[in-house]
Coordinates of C-alpha atoms in Angstrom, one line a residue:
M1 CA 109.7 74.2 141.4
G2 CA 106.7 72.1 140.6
G3 CA 106.5 68.7 139.7
E4 CA 109.3 65.9 140.4
A5 CA 112.2 67.4 142.1
S6 CA 115.8 67.0 140.3
W7 CA 118.5 65.8 142.3
W8 CA 120.5 69.1 142.2
Q9 CA 117.6 71.1 143.6
S10 CA 118.6 70.3 147.5
A11 CA 122.2 69.0 146.5
V12 CA 125.4 69.9 148.5
F13 CA 128.0 70.2 145.9
Y14 CA 131.7 69.9 147.0
Q15 CA 134.1 72.3 145.0
V16 CA 137.5 70.7 144.1
Y17 CA 140.4 72.9 143.2
P18 CA 142.4 70.0 141.7
R19 CA 145.6 71.5 142.2
S20 CA 145.2 71.8 145.9
F21 CA 143.2 68.5 146.7
A22 CA 145.5 65.6 146.7
D23 CA 148.7 64.7 144.8
S24 CA 149.1 61.0 143.6
D25 CA 152.6 61.4 141.6
G26 CA 154.8 63.7 143.8
D27 CA 155.1 66.5 141.6
G28 CA 153.6 68.9 144.4
V29 CA 150.4 69.4 142.2
G30 CA 147.2 67.8 142.8
D31 CA 145.6 65.6 140.3
L32 CA 142.5 63.4 139.7
D33 CA 144.1 60.1 140.6
G34 CA 144.8 61.8 144.1
L35 CA 141.0 63.2 144.2
A36 CA 140.0 59.4 143.2
D37 CA 142.0 58.1 146.1
R38 CA 140.4 60.5 148.5
L39 CA 136.8 60.2 147.5
D40 CA 135.8 58.3 150.5
H41 CA 136.6 61.5 152.6
L42 CA 133.9 63.2 150.4
K43 CA 131.6 60.4 150.9
D44 CA 132.0 60.3 154.6
L45 CA 131.5 63.9 154.5
G46 CA 128.0 63.5 152.8
V47 CA 128.1 65.5 149.8
D48 CA 126.0 64.8 146.6
G49 CA 128.3 66.0 144.0
I50 CA 131.7 67.3 142.9
W51 CA 132.2 70.8 141.2
L52 CA 135.6 70.4 139.4
N53 CA 137.6 73.2 138.7
P54 CA 139.3 73.2 135.3
V55 CA 141.2 70.1 134.4
T56 CA 141.3 70.3 130.4
V57 CA 144.5 70.9 128.6
S58 CA 145.9 74.5 129.3
P59 CA 149.4 76.2 129.5
M60 CA 148.2 77.1 133.2
A61 CA 148.2 81.0 132.9
D62 CA 145.3 81.0 135.2
H63 CA 145.5 77.8 136.3
G64 CA 143.2 75.9 133.9
Y65 CA 140.9 78.8 133.0
D66 CA 143.1 79.3 129.9
V67 CA 142.0 76.4 127.7
S68 CA 143.9 75.2 124.8
D69 CA 142.0 71.7 124.3
P70 CA 138.5 71.6 125.8
R71 CA 137.8 68.3 125.0
D72 CA 141.1 66.5 126.7
I73 CA 142.3 66.2 130.3
D74 CA 145.8 67.9 130.7
P75 CA 148.7 65.7 131.4
L76 CA 149.1 67.6 134.8
F77 CA 146.2 66.1 136.0
G78 CA 146.7 62.7 134.8
G79 CA 145.1 62.8 131.3
M80 CA 141.8 61.1 130.1
A81 CA 142.5 57.8 131.6
A82 CA 142.4 59.3 135.1
F83 CA 139.5 61.1 134.5
E84 CA 137.5 58.2 133.8
R85 CA 138.9 56.4 136.6
L86 CA 137.4 59.4 138.7
V87 CA 134.2 59.2 137.2
T88 CA 133.8 55.6 137.5
A89 CA 134.9 55.8 141.4
A90 CA 132.6 58.8 142.2
H91 CA 129.5 57.3 140.6
A92 CA 130.4 54.1 142.4
R93 CA 129.9 56.1 145.8
G94 CA 127.0 57.8 144.5
I95 CA 128.7 61.2 144.0
K96 CA 127.7 63.2 140.7
V97 CA 130.5 64.8 138.7
T98 CA 130.1 68.2 137.4
M99 CA 133.3 70.1 135.7
D100 CA 134.2 73.7 134.7
V101 CA 133.6 75.0 131.2
V102 CA 134.9 78.3 129.9
P103 CA 133.1 79.7 127.1
N104 CA 134.1 83.3 127.3
H105 CA 137.6 82.8 126.2
S106 CA 140.2 80.5 125.1
S107 CA 143.9 80.3 125.8
S108 CA 146.1 82.3 123.4
K109 CA 147.8 78.8 122.6
H110 CA 144.6 77.5 121.4
P111 CA 145.0 76.5 117.8
W112 CA 142.2 78.9 116.8
F113 CA 144.2 81.8 118.2
Q114 CA 147.5 80.7 116.8
A115 CA 145.7 80.5 113.3
A116 CA 144.4 84.1 113.9
L117 CA 147.9 85.5 114.6
A118 CA 149.2 83.8 111.5
A119 CA 146.2 84.6 109.3
G120 CA 146.4 88.3 109.7
P121 CA 143.7 91.2 109.5
G122 CA 140.3 90.5 107.9
S123 CA 140.8 86.9 108.0
E124 CA 138.1 84.5 108.9
A125 CA 140.4 83.1 111.5
R126 CA 140.4 86.4 113.5
D127 CA 136.7 86.8 113.4
R128 CA 136.5 84.0 116.1
Y129 CA 138.2 86.4 118.4
F130 CA 138.0 90.3 118.7
F131 CA 140.9 91.7 116.6
R132 CA 140.4 95.6 116.2
D133 CA 142.6 98.3 114.7
G134 CA 144.1 100.5 117.4
R135 CA 143.3 104.2 117.7
G136 CA 145.6 107.1 117.4
P137 CA 148.6 107.6 115.4
R138 CA 149.5 104.3 113.6
G139 CA 147.0 102.6 115.8
A140 CA 149.1 102.6 118.8
L141 CA 146.4 103.2 121.3
P142 CA 144.0 100.5 122.2
P143 CA 140.6 100.3 120.3
N144 CA 138.7 101.2 123.5
N145 CA 139.1 102.0 127.3
W146 CA 138.1 98.7 128.5
E147 CA 140.2 97.1 131.5
S148 CA 141.0 93.9 132.4
V149 CA 139.2 92.3 135.3
F150 CA 142.9 91.2 136.3
G151 CA 144.2 94.8 136.1
G152 CA 145.6 96.7 133.3
P153 CA 144.2 97.1 129.7
A154 CA 141.8 94.6 128.3
W155 CA 143.8 94.8 124.9
T156 CA 147.1 93.3 123.8
R157 CA 148.5 94.4 120.4
A158 CA 149.6 91.4 117.9
T159 CA 152.6 91.1 116.3
E160 CA 151.7 90.7 112.5
P161 CA 153.2 87.9 110.2
N162 CA 155.1 90.5 108.7
G163 CA 157.0 91.2 112.1
K164 CA 155.3 94.6 112.6
P165 CA 152.9 95.7 115.4
G166 CA 149.2 95.5 114.1
Q167 CA 145.9 94.8 115.4
W168 CA 144.7 94.6 119.0
Y169 CA 143.1 91.5 120.4
L170 CA 140.4 91.8 123.6
H171 CA 141.0 89.7 126.7
L172 CA 138.7 90.5 129.6
F173 CA 141.1 88.6 131.8
D174 CA 144.7 87.6 131.1
S175 CA 146.4 88.6 127.9
E176 CA 146.8 84.9 127.6
Q177 CA 143.0 84.4 127.7
P178 CA 141.7 85.9 124.4
D179 CA 137.7 86.5 124.2
L180 CA 135.9 84.4 121.8
N181 CA 133.5 86.1 119.3
W182 CA 130.2 84.4 120.1
D183 CA 128.5 86.2 117.1
N184 CA 130.4 83.9 115.0
P185 CA 128.4 80.5 114.8
E186 CA 131.5 78.5 115.0
I187 CA 131.9 79.2 118.7
F188 CA 128.6 77.9 119.8
D189 CA 129.1 74.7 117.3
D190 CA 132.4 73.8 118.9
F191 CA 131.1 74.3 122.3
E192 CA 128.3 72.2 121.8
K193 CA 130.8 69.6 120.7
T194 CA 132.3 70.0 124.2
L195 CA 129.2 69.7 126.0
R196 CA 128.2 66.6 124.3
F197 CA 131.7 65.0 124.5
W198 CA 131.8 65.3 128.4
L199 CA 128.1 64.3 128.9
E200 CA 128.6 61.0 126.7
R201 CA 131.4 60.2 129.2
G202 CA 129.3 60.1 132.1
V203 CA 129.8 63.9 133.5
D204 CA 126.6 65.0 135.3
G205 CA 126.9 68.7 134.6
F206 CA 128.8 71.7 134.2
R207 CA 129.9 75.1 136.0
I208 CA 129.8 77.6 133.5
D209 CA 132.6 80.2 133.9
V210 CA 131.8 83.9 133.3
A211 CA 128.1 82.9 132.4
H212 CA 127.3 86.7 132.3
G213 CA 129.8 87.0 129.9
M214 CA 130.3 86.1 126.1
A215 CA 128.1 88.6 124.6
K216 CA 129.7 92.0 123.7
P217 CA 128.0 95.3 123.0
P218 CA 127.8 96.2 119.1
G219 CA 130.8 98.5 118.3
L220 CA 132.6 97.7 121.5
P221 CA 132.0 101.4 122.7
D222 CA 134.2 102.7 125.6
A223 CA 133.2 102.0 129.2
P224 CA 131.3 105.1 130.8
Q225 CA 133.7 105.1 133.7
V226 CA 137.2 103.3 134.1
G227 CA 139.2 102.5 136.9
S228 CA 137.2 99.5 138.0
E229 CA 138.2 97.6 141.2
I230 CA 140.0 94.4 140.1
L231 CA 137.9 91.4 140.1
R232 CA 134.9 93.7 140.2
H233 CA 132.3 95.1 138.1
T234 CA 129.0 96.8 138.1
D235 CA 125.7 95.6 136.5
D236 CA 126.0 98.4 133.6
D237 CA 129.6 97.6 132.7
P238 CA 129.6 97.1 128.8
R239 CA 132.0 94.3 129.1
F240 CA 129.5 91.9 130.9
N241 CA 125.7 91.2 131.4
R242 CA 124.6 92.1 127.8
P243 CA 121.2 91.2 126.6
N244 CA 122.3 88.9 124.0
V245 CA 124.0 86.6 126.6
H246 CA 120.5 84.9 127.1
A247 CA 120.1 83.5 123.4
I248 CA 123.6 81.9 124.1
H249 CA 122.2 80.6 127.3
R250 CA 119.1 79.2 125.6
D251 CA 121.2 77.5 123.0
I252 CA 123.1 75.6 125.8
R253 CA 119.8 74.7 127.4
A254 CA 118.6 73.1 124.2
V255 CA 121.7 71.0 124.2
M256 CA 121.6 70.0 127.9
D257 CA 117.7 69.1 127.7
D258 CA 119.1 66.0 125.8
Y259 CA 120.6 64.8 129.1
P260 CA 117.6 65.4 131.5
Q261 CA 119.7 64.5 134.4
A262 CA 122.5 66.8 133.9
V263 CA 122.8 70.2 135.6
T264 CA 124.4 73.7 134.9
V265 CA 125.2 76.1 137.4
G266 CA 126.4 79.6 136.0
E267 CA 128.9 82.1 137.6
V268 CA 126.5 85.0 137.5
W269 CA 128.3 88.2 138.9
V270 CA 124.9 90.5 138.5
H271 CA 123.8 92.3 141.4
D272 CA 120.1 93.6 140.4
N273 CA 117.7 90.7 141.5
A274 CA 115.5 91.0 138.1
Q275 CA 118.5 90.8 135.7
W276 CA 120.2 88.0 137.6
A277 CA 116.9 86.1 137.6
Q278 CA 116.8 86.1 133.9
Y279 CA 119.7 83.6 133.8
V280 CA 117.7 81.0 135.8
R281 CA 114.5 81.2 133.5
P282 CA 113.2 77.8 132.6
D283 CA 114.9 77.6 129.3
E284 CA 118.4 78.9 130.5
L285 CA 120.5 78.0 133.4
H286 CA 119.4 75.1 136.0
L287 CA 121.3 77.2 138.8
G288 CA 122.9 80.5 139.0
F289 CA 125.4 81.3 141.6
N290 CA 124.3 84.0 144.0
F291 CA 127.5 85.4 145.8
R292 CA 125.6 87.9 148.3
L293 CA 126.5 85.6 151.3
T294 CA 130.5 85.6 150.4
R295 CA 130.2 89.6 150.5
T296 CA 128.4 89.8 153.6
E297 CA 130.0 90.5 157.0
F298 CA 128.9 88.7 160.2
D299 CA 126.2 90.9 161.2
A300 CA 122.5 89.8 161.7
T301 CA 121.1 92.7 159.9
E302 CA 123.4 92.0 156.7
I303 CA 123.0 88.4 156.6
H304 CA 119.1 88.7 157.0
Q305 CA 119.1 90.9 154.1
A306 CA 121.6 88.7 151.9
V307 CA 119.3 85.6 152.6
Q308 CA 116.1 87.5 151.8
N309 CA 117.6 88.9 148.9
S310 CA 118.7 85.7 147.2
L311 CA 115.5 84.1 148.0
D312 CA 113.7 86.9 146.3
A313 CA 115.8 86.8 143.3
A314 CA 115.4 83.1 142.8
A315 CA 111.8 83.5 143.4
L316 CA 111.3 85.8 140.4
Q317 CA 111.7 82.8 138.1
N318 CA 110.7 80.0 140.6
A319 CA 114.1 78.7 140.5
T320 CA 116.3 77.0 143.0
P321 CA 118.2 79.3 145.4
T322 CA 122.1 78.6 145.6
W323 CA 124.1 79.2 148.7
T324 CA 128.0 79.3 149.2
L325 CA 130.2 81.2 151.6
A326 CA 133.7 80.5 149.6
N327 CA 135.3 79.5 146.7
H328 CA 138.7 79.8 144.9
D329 CA 138.1 83.4 144.1
V330 CA 136.9 84.5 147.4
G331 CA 139.1 84.7 150.8
R332 CA 138.1 81.8 153.2
E333 CA 135.4 82.7 155.5
V334 CA 137.3 82.0 158.7
T335 CA 139.8 85.1 158.0
R336 CA 136.9 86.9 156.7
Y337 CA 134.9 86.7 160.2
G338 CA 137.9 87.8 161.9
G339 CA 140.5 85.0 162.1
G340 CA 141.5 82.9 164.9
E341 CA 138.9 81.3 167.3
I342 CA 136.3 84.0 166.8
G343 CA 136.6 83.4 162.8
L344 CA 136.2 79.6 163.2
R345 CA 133.3 80.1 165.5
R346 CA 131.6 82.2 163.2
A347 CA 132.3 80.1 160.2
K348 CA 130.7 77.1 161.9
A349 CA 127.7 79.3 162.8
M350 CA 127.4 80.4 159.0
A351 CA 127.8 76.9 157.6
M352 CA 124.7 75.8 159.9
L353 CA 122.8 78.8 158.5
M354 CA 123.6 78.1 155.0
L355 CA 122.8 74.4 155.1
A356 CA 119.4 75.0 156.9
L357 CA 118.2 77.0 153.8
P358 CA 116.4 75.5 150.9
G359 CA 118.2 75.1 147.7
A360 CA 121.5 74.0 146.6
V361 CA 124.8 74.3 148.6
F362 CA 128.3 74.7 147.7
I363 CA 131.2 73.7 149.8
Y364 CA 134.6 75.0 148.8
N365 CA 137.5 72.4 149.6
G366 CA 138.9 73.0 153.2
Q367 CA 135.9 74.5 154.3
E368 CA 135.1 71.3 156.3
L369 CA 138.3 71.8 158.0
G370 CA 138.0 75.3 159.1
L371 CA 141.2 76.4 157.0
P372 CA 142.0 79.9 157.2
D373 CA 143.5 82.0 154.3
V374 CA 147.2 82.0 154.1
D375 CA 149.5 85.0 154.1
L376 CA 152.0 84.0 151.5
P377 CA 155.3 85.4 150.7
D378 CA 155.5 87.7 147.5
E379 CA 157.8 85.4 145.7
V380 CA 155.5 82.5 145.7
L381 CA 152.3 84.2 144.2
Q382 CA 151.2 82.8 141.0
D383 CA 147.7 84.5 140.5
P384 CA 147.8 86.6 137.3
T385 CA 146.3 89.6 139.3
W386 CA 149.4 89.9 141.0
E387 CA 151.7 90.9 138.0
R388 CA 148.9 92.4 136.1
S389 CA 148.1 94.9 139.1
G390 CA 151.8 95.9 139.5
H391 CA 151.6 94.0 142.7
A392 CA 148.9 96.2 144.3
E393 CA 146.5 93.0 144.3
R394 CA 147.9 90.1 146.2
G395 CA 145.4 87.8 144.2
R396 CA 143.7 84.6 145.1
D397 CA 146.5 82.1 146.0
R398 CA 145.7 82.7 149.6
C399 CA 142.7 80.8 149.4
R400 CA 144.2 78.1 147.3
V401 CA 146.8 76.4 149.3
P402 CA 146.8 72.6 149.5
L403 CA 144.8 70.4 151.8
P404 CA 146.2 69.0 154.8
W405 CA 145.6 65.4 155.0
S406 CA 147.9 63.8 157.8
G407 CA 151.1 63.9 159.7
D408 CA 152.6 66.7 161.8
A409 CA 154.4 68.8 159.1
P410 CA 154.1 69.7 155.6
P411 CA 153.4 68.6 153.0
F412 CA 150.6 66.8 155.6
G413 CA 150.0 63.9 153.2
F414 CA 149.0 65.9 150.4
S415 CA 152.0 64.9 148.4
T416 CA 155.2 63.0 148.9
N417 CA 156.8 66.2 147.3
A418 CA 157.4 68.9 150.1
D419 CA 157.9 71.4 147.5
T420 CA 154.0 71.7 146.9
W421 CA 152.9 74.2 144.2
L422 CA 152.1 76.7 147.0
P423 CA 153.6 76.4 150.4
M424 CA 151.7 74.6 153.2
P425 CA 152.1 76.6 156.8
A426 CA 153.5 74.3 159.7
D427 CA 150.7 75.7 161.9
W428 CA 148.2 73.6 159.9
A429 CA 149.1 70.4 161.9
P430 CA 146.0 70.3 164.2
L431 CA 143.9 70.9 160.9
T432 CA 144.5 67.8 159.2
V433 CA 142.0 65.4 158.0
E434 CA 143.6 62.6 160.2
K435 CA 143.4 64.6 163.4
Q436 CA 139.8 66.3 162.6
A437 CA 138.4 62.7 161.9
A438 CA 139.6 61.4 165.2
D439 CA 138.2 64.5 167.3
P440 CA 134.4 64.7 167.6
G441 CA 134.6 68.1 168.5
S442 CA 136.4 69.1 165.2
M443 CA 135.1 71.3 162.4
L444 CA 135.2 68.3 160.2
S445 CA 132.9 66.4 162.7
F446 CA 130.6 69.1 162.9
F447 CA 130.4 69.2 159.2
Q448 CA 129.7 65.5 158.8
R449 CA 126.8 65.6 161.6
A450 CA 125.3 68.5 159.9
L451 CA 125.4 67.1 156.4
E452 CA 123.9 63.8 157.8
L453 CA 121.0 65.8 159.4
R454 CA 120.4 67.7 156.5
R455 CA 120.3 64.7 154.2
G456 CA 118.2 62.5 156.7
R457 CA 115.8 64.8 158.7
S458 CA 112.3 65.5 157.1
E459 CA 112.3 68.8 158.9
F460 CA 114.5 70.2 156.2
A461 CA 111.8 70.0 153.8
G462 CA 110.1 72.8 151.9
H463 CA 111.2 75.5 149.4
Q464 CA 110.3 78.4 151.6
I465 CA 111.2 80.0 155.1
D466 CA 109.4 82.3 157.6
W467 CA 111.3 84.7 159.6
L468 CA 110.9 84.6 163.4
T469 CA 111.1 87.3 165.9
V470 CA 114.2 87.4 167.8
P471 CA 116.3 90.0 169.7
S472 CA 118.5 92.4 168.0
G473 CA 121.8 91.0 167.1
A474 CA 120.2 87.7 166.0
L475 CA 118.2 86.0 163.1
A476 CA 116.1 83.2 163.2
F477 CA 113.9 81.4 160.5
R478 CA 111.7 78.1 160.0
R479 CA 111.4 76.0 157.2
R480 CA 108.2 76.2 155.9
G481 CA 106.8 72.6 155.3
G482 CA 109.5 70.8 157.4
G483 CA 109.5 73.0 160.3
L484 CA 113.4 73.2 160.9
V485 CA 114.1 76.3 163.0
C486 CA 117.5 77.8 162.4
V487 CA 118.9 80.5 165.1
L488 CA 122.1 82.6 164.4
N489 CA 123.4 84.6 167.3
A490 CA 125.8 87.3 165.8
G491 CA 125.3 89.5 169.1
T492 CA 128.0 89.9 171.7
G493 CA 126.4 88.0 174.4
P494 CA 124.2 84.8 174.8
M495 CA 120.6 84.5 174.1
A496 CA 117.7 82.4 175.0
L497 CA 116.6 79.6 172.5
P498 CA 112.9 78.8 171.8
S499 CA 111.9 75.7 173.8
D500 CA 112.0 73.4 170.9
E501 CA 114.2 70.3 170.7
L502 CA 117.8 71.0 170.1
L503 CA 118.9 69.2 167.2
L504 CA 122.6 70.7 166.7
A505 CA 124.4 73.6 167.9
S506 CA 127.8 75.3 166.7
A507 CA 128.9 75.7 170.3
P508 CA 127.8 74.3 173.7
V509 CA 124.3 75.3 174.8
S510 CA 123.9 75.8 178.5
N511 CA 120.6 76.4 180.3
G512 CA 118.8 77.1 177.0
Q513 CA 121.3 79.8 176.4
L514 CA 123.0 80.1 172.8
P515 CA 126.4 81.6 173.0
A516 CA 127.4 84.6 170.7
D517 CA 128.7 83.8 167.5
S518 CA 127.0 80.6 167.1
A519 CA 124.0 78.9 165.7
A520 CA 121.3 76.1 166.5
W521 CA 119.0 74.0 164.8
L522 CA 115.8 73.1 166.6
V523 CA 112.8 71.2 165.9

């Protein structure tokens, strides 16, 4: 990471799940004008950029990850005019705007896919996707044994123009998300148009969905094993992480190099460090998500291993490490770490650890409020995994409930409509932005102070860390260069802190003793 640093190398990104952030028009669904109206919350929080989950035109089978027009904004979110207002308002506050792009698949309502259905087998239109004849008598069985990440088969049989069952099409996610065939040059040509379209309109970069996807193995061979866990896969899974994906990323980077201030961050679910690091080579992605901390229990040994592993992976290509504890696909950390008061204490401590590390940080909306997962009733669940798994997997709706802004009862200022797209729990009344902003001891006030220190103190400089010797059940490191010391106590009792000056702690420190389930910064 030599030379002049880019803004994203130490940025704090705030992930906005737009359906759940703020609703401006009273339909119960968050939108872009709602986000623009609440930008001062993000400015006061101290973030550098927004990562905006999909807002392009979509039938919303997977809440925007099924894109039917990648170069327009869905009316549900306010249309293109609202997007332009948002970018202008964010930039006026010094906040960058990055947006999701979805290159692996389109919506089944995309004009390309509709043309493919109408054109029939062997057509050029079908070559943009993966249409194949079925196996078995009269082609009644799927072309291979691949499963959907969301559950069930990865193939759906199309009805041909003559009205009879015909070829099958591939969808690694929902049946309304057919996979695009990146061996067809039309796919990249169109994707380049999409990238340039948004960059020319002031977008500061992209989060690339399923960045380890796109490339498929020749012949689409059977997977060596079936029965993969829903929303999970291994590095040798033929559906993902194929070598040809890197040629796609090099082509994308060639476009991005025309916009030197813009950034790409890839969703890279690859576990092997050497394979993961290939995605952040100098001519591929600028940043790659490393999800080890999101998969780690609140255990000092596990956390130490996850941090070191992530640093090692990035170092293989001299790349910038990334850190995140939660997102729209992962349960909220307050719940993961035990729920209730203990989950909140641990979440605060882990936030301090994450913010003390070198690299880029991603905060998921509501994390700054200490929101937990919500146990939603069956009848309101909307995630496609709920239906596709035969109601075996409840899906990700639990961490997507709208944010509470003000007041004492739902919808807590999120909307003027009490019938929000996912119901809000009444016991969130103490967690609103309004109440937490007025409480110096709240999670929100803690996040604001932590980000202020991270941004303003020279002790946070340096790209590497040195581990310090501490008692069992704890971990500590020092930022090499800046000198910040971060101590995390994941043990069962208090521990003595070093004699350095205490900069911030996630729980009260008495007589130099850091309580269990807490963290401290020292200088």
